[in-house]
Short mmCIF file of C-alpha atoms in Angstrom, two decimals:
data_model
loop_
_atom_site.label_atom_id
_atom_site.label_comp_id
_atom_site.label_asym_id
_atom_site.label_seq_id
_atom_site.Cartn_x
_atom_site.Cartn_y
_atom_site.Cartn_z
CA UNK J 1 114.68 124.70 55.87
CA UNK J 2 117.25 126.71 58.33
CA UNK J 3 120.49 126.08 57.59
CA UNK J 4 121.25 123.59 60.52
CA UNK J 5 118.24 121.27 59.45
CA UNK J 6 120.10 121.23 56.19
CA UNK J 7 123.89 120.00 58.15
CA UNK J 8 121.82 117.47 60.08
CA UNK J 9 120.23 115.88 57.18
CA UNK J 10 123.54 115.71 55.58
CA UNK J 11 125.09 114.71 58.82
CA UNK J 12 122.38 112.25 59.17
CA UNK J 13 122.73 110.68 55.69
CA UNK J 14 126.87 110.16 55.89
CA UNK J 15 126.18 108.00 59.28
CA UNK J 16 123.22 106.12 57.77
CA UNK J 17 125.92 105.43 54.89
CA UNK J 18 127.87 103.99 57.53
CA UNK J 19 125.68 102.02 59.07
CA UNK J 20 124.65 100.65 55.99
CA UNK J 21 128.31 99.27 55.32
CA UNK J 22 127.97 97.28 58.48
CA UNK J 23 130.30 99.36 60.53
CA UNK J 24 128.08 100.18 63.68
CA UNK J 25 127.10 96.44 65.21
CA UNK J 26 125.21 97.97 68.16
CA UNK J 27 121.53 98.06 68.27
CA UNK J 28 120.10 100.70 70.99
CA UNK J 29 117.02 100.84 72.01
CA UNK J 30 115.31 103.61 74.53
CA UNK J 31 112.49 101.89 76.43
CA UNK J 32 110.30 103.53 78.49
CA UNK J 33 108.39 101.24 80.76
CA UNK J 34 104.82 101.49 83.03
CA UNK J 35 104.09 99.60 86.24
CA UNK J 36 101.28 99.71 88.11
CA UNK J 37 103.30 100.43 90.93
CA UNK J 38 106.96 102.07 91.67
CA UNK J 39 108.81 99.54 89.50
CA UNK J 40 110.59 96.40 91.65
CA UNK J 41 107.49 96.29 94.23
CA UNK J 42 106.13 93.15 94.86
CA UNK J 43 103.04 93.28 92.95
CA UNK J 44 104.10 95.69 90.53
CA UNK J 45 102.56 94.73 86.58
CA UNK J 46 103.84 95.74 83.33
CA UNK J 47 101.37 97.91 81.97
CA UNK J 48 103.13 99.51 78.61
CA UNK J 49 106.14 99.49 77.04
CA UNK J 50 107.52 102.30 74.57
CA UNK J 51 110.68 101.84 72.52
CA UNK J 52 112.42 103.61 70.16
CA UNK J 53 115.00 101.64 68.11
CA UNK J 54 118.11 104.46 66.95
CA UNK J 55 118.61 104.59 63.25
CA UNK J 56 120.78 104.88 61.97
CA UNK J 57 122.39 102.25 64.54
CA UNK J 58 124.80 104.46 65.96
CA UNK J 59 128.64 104.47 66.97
CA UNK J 60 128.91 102.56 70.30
CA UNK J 61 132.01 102.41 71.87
CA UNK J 62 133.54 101.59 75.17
CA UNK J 63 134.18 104.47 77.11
CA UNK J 64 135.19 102.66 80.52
CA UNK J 65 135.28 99.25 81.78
CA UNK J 66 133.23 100.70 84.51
CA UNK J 67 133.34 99.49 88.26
CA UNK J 68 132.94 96.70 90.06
CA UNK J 69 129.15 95.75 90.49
CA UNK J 70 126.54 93.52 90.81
CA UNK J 71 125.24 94.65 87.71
CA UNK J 72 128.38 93.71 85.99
CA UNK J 73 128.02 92.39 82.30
CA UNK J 74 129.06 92.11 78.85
CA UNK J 75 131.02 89.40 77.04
CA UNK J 76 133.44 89.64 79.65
CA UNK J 77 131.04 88.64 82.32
CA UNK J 78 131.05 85.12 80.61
CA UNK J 79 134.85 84.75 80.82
CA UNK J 80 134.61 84.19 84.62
CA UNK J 81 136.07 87.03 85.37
CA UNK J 82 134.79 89.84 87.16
CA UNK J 83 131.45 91.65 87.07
CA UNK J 84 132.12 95.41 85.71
CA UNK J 85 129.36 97.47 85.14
CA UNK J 86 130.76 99.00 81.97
CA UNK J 87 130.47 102.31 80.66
CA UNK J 88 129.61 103.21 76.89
CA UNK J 89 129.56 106.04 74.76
CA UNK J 90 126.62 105.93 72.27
CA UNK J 91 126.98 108.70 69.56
CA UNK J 92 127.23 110.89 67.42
CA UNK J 93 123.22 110.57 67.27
CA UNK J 94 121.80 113.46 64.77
CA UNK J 95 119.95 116.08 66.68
CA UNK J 96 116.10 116.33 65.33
CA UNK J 97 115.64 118.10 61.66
CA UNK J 98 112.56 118.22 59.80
CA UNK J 99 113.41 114.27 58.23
CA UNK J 100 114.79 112.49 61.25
CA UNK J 101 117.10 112.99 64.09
CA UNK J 102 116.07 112.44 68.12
CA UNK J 103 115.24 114.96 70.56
CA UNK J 104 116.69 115.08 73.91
CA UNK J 105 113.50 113.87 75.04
CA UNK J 106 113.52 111.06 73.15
CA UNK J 107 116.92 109.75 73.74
CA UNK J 108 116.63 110.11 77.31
CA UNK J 109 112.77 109.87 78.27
CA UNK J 110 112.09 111.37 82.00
CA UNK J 111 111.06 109.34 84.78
CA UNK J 112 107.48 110.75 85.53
CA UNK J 113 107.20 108.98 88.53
CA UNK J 114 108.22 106.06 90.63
CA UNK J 115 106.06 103.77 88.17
CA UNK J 116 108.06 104.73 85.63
CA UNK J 117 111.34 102.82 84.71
CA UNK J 118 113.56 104.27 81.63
CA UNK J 119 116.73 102.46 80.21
CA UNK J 120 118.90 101.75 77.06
CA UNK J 121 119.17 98.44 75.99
CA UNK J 122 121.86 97.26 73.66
CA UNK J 123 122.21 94.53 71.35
CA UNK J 124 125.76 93.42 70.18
CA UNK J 125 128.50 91.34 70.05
CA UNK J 126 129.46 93.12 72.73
CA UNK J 127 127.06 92.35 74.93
CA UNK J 128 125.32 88.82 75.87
CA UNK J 129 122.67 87.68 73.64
CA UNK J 130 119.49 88.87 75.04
CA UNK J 131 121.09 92.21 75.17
CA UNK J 132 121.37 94.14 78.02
CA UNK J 133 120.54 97.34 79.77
CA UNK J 134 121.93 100.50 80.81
CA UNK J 135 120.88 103.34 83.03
CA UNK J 136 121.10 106.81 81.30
CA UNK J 137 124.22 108.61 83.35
CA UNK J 138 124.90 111.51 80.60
CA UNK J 139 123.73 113.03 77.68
CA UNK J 140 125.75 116.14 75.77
CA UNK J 141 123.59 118.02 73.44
CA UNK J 142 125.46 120.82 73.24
CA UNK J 143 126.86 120.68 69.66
CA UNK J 144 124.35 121.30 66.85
CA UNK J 145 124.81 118.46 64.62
CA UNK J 146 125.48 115.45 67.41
CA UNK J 147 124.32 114.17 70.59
CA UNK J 148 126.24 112.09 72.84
CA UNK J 149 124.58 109.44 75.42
CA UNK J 150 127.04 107.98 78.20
CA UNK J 151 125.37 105.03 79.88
CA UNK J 152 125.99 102.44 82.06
CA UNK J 153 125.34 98.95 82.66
CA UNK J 154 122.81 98.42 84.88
CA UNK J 155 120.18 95.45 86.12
CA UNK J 156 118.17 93.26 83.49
CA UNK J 157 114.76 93.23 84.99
CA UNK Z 1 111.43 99.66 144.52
CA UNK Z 2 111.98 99.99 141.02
CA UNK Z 3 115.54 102.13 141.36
CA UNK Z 4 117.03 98.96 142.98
CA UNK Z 5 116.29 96.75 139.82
CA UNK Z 6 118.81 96.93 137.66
CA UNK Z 7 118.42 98.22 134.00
CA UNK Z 8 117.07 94.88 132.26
CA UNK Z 9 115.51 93.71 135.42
CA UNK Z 10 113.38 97.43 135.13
CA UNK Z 11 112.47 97.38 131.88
CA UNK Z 12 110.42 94.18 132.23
CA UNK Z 13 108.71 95.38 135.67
CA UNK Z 14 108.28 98.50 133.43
CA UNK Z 15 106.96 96.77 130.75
CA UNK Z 16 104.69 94.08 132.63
CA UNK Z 17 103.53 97.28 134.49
CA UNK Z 18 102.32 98.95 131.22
CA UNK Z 19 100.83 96.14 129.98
CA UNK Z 20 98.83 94.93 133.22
CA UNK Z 21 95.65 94.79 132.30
CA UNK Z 22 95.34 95.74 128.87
CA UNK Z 23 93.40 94.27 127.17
CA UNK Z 24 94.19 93.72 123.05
CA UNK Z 25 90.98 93.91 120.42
CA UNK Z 26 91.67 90.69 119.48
CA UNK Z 27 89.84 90.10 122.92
CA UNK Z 28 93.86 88.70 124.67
CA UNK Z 29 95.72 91.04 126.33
CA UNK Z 30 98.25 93.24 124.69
CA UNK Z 31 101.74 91.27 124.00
CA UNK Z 32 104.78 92.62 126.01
CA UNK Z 33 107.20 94.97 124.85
CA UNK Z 34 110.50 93.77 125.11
CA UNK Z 35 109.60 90.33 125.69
CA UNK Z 36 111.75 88.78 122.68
CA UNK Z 37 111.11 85.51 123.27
CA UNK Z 38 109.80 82.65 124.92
CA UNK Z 39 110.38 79.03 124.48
CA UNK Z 40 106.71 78.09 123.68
CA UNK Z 41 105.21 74.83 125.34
CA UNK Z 42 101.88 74.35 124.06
CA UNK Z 43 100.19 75.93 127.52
CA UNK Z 44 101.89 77.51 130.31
CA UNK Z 45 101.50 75.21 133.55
CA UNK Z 46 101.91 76.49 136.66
CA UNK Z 47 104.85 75.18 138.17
CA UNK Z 48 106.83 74.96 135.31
CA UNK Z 49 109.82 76.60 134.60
CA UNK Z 50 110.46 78.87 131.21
CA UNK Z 51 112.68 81.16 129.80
CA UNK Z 52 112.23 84.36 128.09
CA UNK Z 53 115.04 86.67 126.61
CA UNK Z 54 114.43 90.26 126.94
CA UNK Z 55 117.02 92.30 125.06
CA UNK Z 56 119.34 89.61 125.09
CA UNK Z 57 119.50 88.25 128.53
CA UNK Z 58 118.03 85.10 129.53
CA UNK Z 59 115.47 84.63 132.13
CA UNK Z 60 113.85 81.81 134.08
CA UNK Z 61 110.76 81.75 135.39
CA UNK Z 62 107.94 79.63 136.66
CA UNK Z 63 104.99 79.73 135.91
CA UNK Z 64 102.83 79.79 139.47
CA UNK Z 65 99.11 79.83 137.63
CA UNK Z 66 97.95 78.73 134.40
CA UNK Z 67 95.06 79.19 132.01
CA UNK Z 68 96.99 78.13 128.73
CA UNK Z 69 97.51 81.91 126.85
CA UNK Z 70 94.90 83.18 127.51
CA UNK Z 71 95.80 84.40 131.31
CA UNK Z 72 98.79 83.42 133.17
CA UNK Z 73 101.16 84.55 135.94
CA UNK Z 74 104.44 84.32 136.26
CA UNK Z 75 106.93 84.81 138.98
CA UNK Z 76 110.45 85.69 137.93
CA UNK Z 77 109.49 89.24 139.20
CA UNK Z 78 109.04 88.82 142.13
CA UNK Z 79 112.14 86.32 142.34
CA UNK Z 80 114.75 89.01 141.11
CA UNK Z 81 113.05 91.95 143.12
CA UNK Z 82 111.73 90.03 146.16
CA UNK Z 83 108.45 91.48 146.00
CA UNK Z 84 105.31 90.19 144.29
CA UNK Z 85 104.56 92.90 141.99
CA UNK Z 86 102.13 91.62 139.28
CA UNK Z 87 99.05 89.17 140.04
CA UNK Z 88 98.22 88.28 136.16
CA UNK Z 89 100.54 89.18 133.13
CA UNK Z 90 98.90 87.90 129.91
CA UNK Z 91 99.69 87.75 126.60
CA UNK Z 92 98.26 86.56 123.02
CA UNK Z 93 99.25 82.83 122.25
CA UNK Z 94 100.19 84.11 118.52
CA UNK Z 95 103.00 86.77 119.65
CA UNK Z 96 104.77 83.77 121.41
CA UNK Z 97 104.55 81.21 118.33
CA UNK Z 98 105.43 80.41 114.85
CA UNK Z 99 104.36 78.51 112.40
CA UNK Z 100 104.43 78.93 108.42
CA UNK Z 101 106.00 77.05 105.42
CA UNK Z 102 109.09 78.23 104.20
CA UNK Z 103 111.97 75.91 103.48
CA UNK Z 104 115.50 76.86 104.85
CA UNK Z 105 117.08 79.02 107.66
CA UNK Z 106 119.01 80.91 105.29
CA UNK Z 107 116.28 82.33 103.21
CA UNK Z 108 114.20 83.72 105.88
CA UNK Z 109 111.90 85.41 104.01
CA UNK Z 110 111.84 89.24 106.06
CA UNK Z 111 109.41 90.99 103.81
CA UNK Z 112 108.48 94.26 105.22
CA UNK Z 113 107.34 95.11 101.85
CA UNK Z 114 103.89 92.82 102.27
CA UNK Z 115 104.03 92.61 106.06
CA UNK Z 116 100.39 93.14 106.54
CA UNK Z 117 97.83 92.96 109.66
CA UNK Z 118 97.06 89.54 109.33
CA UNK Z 119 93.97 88.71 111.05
CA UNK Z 120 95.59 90.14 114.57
CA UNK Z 121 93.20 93.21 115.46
CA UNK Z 122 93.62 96.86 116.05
CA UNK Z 123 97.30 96.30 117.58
CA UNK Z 124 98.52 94.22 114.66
CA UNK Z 125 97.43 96.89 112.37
CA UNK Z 126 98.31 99.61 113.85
CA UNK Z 127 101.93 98.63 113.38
CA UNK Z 128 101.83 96.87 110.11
CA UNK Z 129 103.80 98.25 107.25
CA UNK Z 130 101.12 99.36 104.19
CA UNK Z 131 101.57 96.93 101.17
CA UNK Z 132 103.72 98.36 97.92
CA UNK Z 133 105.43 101.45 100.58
CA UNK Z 134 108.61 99.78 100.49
CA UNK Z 135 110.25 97.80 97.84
CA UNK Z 136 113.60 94.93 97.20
CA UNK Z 137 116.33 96.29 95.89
CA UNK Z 138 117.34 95.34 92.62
CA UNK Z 139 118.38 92.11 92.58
CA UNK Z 140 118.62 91.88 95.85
CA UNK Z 141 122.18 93.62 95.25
CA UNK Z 142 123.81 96.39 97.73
CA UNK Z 143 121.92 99.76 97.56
CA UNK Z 144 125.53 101.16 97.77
CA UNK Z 145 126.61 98.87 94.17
CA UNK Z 146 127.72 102.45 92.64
CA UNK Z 147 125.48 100.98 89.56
CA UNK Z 148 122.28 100.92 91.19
CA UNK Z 149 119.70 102.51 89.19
CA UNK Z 150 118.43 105.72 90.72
CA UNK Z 151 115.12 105.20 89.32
CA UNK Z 152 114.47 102.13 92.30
CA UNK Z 153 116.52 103.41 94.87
CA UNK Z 154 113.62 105.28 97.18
CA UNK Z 155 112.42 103.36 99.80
CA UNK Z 156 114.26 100.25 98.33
CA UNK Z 157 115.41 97.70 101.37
CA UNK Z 158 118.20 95.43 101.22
CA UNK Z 159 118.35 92.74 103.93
CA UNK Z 160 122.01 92.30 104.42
CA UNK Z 161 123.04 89.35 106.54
CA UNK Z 162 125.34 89.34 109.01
CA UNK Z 163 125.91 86.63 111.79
CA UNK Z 164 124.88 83.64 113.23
CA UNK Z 165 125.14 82.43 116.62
CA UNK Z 166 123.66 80.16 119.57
CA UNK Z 167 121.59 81.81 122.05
CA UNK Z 168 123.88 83.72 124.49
CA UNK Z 169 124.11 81.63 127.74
CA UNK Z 170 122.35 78.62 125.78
CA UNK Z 171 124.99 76.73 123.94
CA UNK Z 172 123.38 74.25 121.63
CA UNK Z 173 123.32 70.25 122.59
CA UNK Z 174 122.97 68.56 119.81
CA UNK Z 175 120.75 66.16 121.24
CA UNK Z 176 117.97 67.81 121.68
CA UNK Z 177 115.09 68.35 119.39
CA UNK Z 178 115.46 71.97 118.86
CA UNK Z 179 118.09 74.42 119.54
CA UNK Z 180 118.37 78.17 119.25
CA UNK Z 181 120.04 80.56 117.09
CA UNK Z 182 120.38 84.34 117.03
CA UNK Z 183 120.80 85.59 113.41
CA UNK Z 184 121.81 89.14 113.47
CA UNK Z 185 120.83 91.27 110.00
CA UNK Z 186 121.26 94.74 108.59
CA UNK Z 187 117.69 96.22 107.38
CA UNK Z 188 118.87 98.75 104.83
CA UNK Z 189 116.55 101.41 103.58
CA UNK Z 190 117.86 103.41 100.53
CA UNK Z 191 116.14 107.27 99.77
CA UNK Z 192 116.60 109.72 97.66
CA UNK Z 193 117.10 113.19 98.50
CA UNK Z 194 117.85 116.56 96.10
CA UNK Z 195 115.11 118.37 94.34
CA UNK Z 196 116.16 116.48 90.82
CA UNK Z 197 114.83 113.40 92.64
CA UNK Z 198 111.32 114.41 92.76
CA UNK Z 199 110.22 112.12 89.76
CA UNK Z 200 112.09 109.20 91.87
CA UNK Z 201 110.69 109.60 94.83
CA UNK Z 202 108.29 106.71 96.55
CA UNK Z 203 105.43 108.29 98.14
CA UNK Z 204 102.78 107.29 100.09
CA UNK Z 205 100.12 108.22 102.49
CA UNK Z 206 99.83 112.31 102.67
CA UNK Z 207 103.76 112.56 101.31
CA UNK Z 208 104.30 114.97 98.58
CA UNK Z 209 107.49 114.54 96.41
CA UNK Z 210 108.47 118.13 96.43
CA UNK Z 211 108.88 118.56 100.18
CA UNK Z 212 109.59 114.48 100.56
CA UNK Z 213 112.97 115.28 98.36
CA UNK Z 214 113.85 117.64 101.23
CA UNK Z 215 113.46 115.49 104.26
CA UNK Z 216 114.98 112.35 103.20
CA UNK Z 217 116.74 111.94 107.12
CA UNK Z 218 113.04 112.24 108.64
CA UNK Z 219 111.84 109.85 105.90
CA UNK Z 220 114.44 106.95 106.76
CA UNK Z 221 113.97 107.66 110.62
CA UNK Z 222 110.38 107.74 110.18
CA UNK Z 223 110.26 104.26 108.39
CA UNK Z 224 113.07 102.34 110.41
CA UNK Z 225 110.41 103.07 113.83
CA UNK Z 226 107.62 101.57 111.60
CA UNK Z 227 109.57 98.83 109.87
CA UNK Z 228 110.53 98.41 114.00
CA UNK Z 229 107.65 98.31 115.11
CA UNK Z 230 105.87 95.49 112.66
CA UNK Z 231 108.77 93.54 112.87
CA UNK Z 232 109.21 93.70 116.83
CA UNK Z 233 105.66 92.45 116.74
CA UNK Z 234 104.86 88.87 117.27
CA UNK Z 235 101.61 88.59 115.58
CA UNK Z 236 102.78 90.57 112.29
CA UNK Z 237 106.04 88.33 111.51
CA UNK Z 238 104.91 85.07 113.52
CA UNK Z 239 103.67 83.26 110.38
CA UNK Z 240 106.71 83.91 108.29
CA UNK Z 241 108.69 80.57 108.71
CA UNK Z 242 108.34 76.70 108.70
CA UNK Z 243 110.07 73.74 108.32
CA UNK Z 244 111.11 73.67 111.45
CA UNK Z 245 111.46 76.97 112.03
CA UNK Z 246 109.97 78.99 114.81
CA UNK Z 247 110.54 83.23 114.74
CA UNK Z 248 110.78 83.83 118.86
CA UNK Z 249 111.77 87.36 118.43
CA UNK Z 250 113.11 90.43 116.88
CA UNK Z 251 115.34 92.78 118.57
CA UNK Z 252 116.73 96.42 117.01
CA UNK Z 253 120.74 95.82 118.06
CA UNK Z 254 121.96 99.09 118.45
CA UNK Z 255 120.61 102.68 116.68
CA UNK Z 256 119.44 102.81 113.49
CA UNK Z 257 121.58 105.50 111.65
CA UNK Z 258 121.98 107.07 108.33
CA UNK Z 259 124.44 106.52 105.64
CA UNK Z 260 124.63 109.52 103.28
CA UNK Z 261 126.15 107.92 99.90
CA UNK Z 262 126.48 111.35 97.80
CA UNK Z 263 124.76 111.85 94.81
CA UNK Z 264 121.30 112.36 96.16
CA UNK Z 265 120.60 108.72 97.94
CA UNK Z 266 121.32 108.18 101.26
CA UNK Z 267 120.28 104.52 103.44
CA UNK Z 268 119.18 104.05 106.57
CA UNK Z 269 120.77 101.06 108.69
CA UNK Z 270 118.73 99.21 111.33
CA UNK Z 271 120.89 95.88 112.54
CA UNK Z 272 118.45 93.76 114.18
CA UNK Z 273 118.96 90.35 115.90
CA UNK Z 274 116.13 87.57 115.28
CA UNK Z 275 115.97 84.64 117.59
CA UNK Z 276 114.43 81.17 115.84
CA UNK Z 277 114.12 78.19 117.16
CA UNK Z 278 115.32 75.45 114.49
CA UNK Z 279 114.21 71.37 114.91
CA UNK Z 280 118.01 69.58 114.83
CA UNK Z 281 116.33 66.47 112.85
CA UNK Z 282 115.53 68.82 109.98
CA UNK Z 283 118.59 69.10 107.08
CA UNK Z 284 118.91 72.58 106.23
CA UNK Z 285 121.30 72.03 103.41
CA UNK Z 286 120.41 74.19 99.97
#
């Protein structure tokens, strides 16, 4: 095992020890979805679904309240308020080692085509019950023991 | 004699010219460009008067023979030039009516992402829009929300409404039956440009994604003619109201132009202005 498989897995473990505690109350999940046709056509069927649920859960925190938008949502969205389209910082996230860990593939899936329709969703008590979902806007994997995701709030289908 | 017309009064001697004895697959002549709208009766009948609005102005005219739709003359022509130009004009009895079932003015269902040929021959299908090319926007939100999802931006259309009014010239009387209205809309067409976009990119027909990402301006020109030309035409959009509703007639108001947003989407903007006729007894309350 190279040395920085060895610093992930330990990296790995200490944030699975904190998730464990309860300390990270943010489920994300990557979904990768299939239409028949460019997603949001009339006529356009659901023909598979790929997830991948992040464990451990981790660190999610508000990086912005985001901007104004249609797509606004969150808790706050209930209050009556106004519609932000928040912004949210999901990471560290261990880099892939020989036990675990994501690759940048698999924390932000390309869109192969049209038909294709990628987002996070996350499930919190930030966020409204069904959970919601976010378009991918940034993801920093320079550092060899964490990956960062920045995403954004974006329409439920 | 045509240089003494002036411009609206040309187009239509222009236009009946063109059209003079054309004769449509659907076995009625070809409609006429630029005729917006006319007040349908169930036949025309010679001596009776009508109106028709091309490009916005309002025209009388009588009718001086009649064979219901299917061949009829008219003689406003030759009223505003003095001359009698045109022995016959004709024109299909579907690109002068409506009918459908759809409930309320405000929901007008425009969708030029399933306008199809009908059952309207050659001409209908010639400038119908393929099913599945273009596509709602999410939501039906603004494709400049700065948190629309790339992923459905190409070829995504937003219908964004804008005014209503009366007819110009024909203020309503609330008495009558039916009374006019000119709705006036924004037809917005978002596309994504930049070679990062290729995945995103909505093709169709002989389009490939890597040179599509690079002509994103020709795209949204391209698509605002056709979108104009299914939607200008009576027989494609005639059967998309009811309840009272009649579509009379589509007009592009103004240019269509192009909105670069940054960031590797830019929309196209076509305003157009729709006449309907609406029945007064009908309550159009949500």
């Amino acid at each position: 095992m190279a040395a920085v498989d060895r610093f992930r897995a330990a990296a790995n473990y200490g944030r699975r020890a904190v998730d464990a505690l309860g300390m990270r109350p943010t489920t994300v999940t990557i979904t990768v979805e299939t239409y028949s046709l460019p997603w949001n056509t009339t006529g356009a069927t659901l023909q598979s679904t790929s997830t991948t649920v992040l464990s451990p859960r981790p660190k999610v925190v508000q990086a912005s309240a985001g901007v104004e938008s249609a797509f606004g949502g969150g808790a706050t969205s209930d209050t009556g308020g106004v519609l932000l389209a928040g912004v949210y910082t999901i990471g560290p996230i261990t880099p892939s080692f020989s036990a675990g860990g994501y690759t940048i593939t698999q924390l932000a899936p390309a869109q192969t085509s049209p038909r294709v329709r990628v987002y996070v969703q996350l499930d919190g008590p930030e966020f409204q019950t069904a959970g919601e979902h976010c378009s991918i806007i940034g993801i920093d994997a320079t550092h060899p023991l964490h990956t960062t995701m920045t995403v954004q709030l974006t329409a439920l289908t | 004699m045509t240089q003494l017309l002036d411009p609206i009064e040309r187009r239509i001697v222009q236009t009946l010219e063109q059209n003079r004895g054309t004769t449509g697959s659907d076995g009625s002549m070809d409609p006429i460009p630029g005729l917006v709208a006319v007040l349908t009766p169930d036949a025309i009948v010679a001596g009776q008067n009508y109106r028709v609005t091309v490009d916005g102005h309002l025209i009388n005219f009588t009718a001086i023979t009649n064979d219901t739709f299917a061949d009829f003359a008219i003689s406003f022509v030759a009223q505003l030039t003095g001359l009698s130009l045109f022995s016959s004009i004709a024109t299909g009895a579907a690109s002068i009516t409506c009918t459908s079932t759809v409930t309320r003015v405000w929901t007008l269902p425009i969708r030029v992402d399933v306008m199809g040929p009908v059952a309207f021959g050659a001409d209908a299908t010639a400038r119908s829009i393929p099913a599945h090319r273009l596509r709602r926007s999410l939501h039906n939100a603004s494709l400049r929300d700065p948190a629309y999802q790339f992923g459905a931006f190409d070829r995504a259309y937003e219908l964004e409404w804008l005014s209503t009014s009366d007819e110009p010239d024909a203020p309503t009387n609330p008495f009558d039956g039916v009374s006019l209205r000119t709705l006036r809309l924004s037809l917005n067409i978002g596309y994504a440009y930049g070679t990062g976009a290729a995945n995103e990119v909505s093709t169709t027909g002989y389009e490939v994604t890597t040179t599509s990402v690079l002509h994103a301006r020709k795209r949204a020109l391209s698509d605002a003619e056709d979108v104009y030309d299914a939607l200008g035409f009576g027989p494609i959009v005639s059967g998309m109201l009811g309840n009272g509703l009649s579509w009379c007639g589509c007009a592009r108001d103004g240019a269509t132009t192009i909105d670069d947003l940054g960031g590797g989407r830019l929309v196209s903007v076509t305003t157009y202005r729709i006449l309907i006729e609406k029945t007064n007894a009908t309550d159009y309350s949500p």
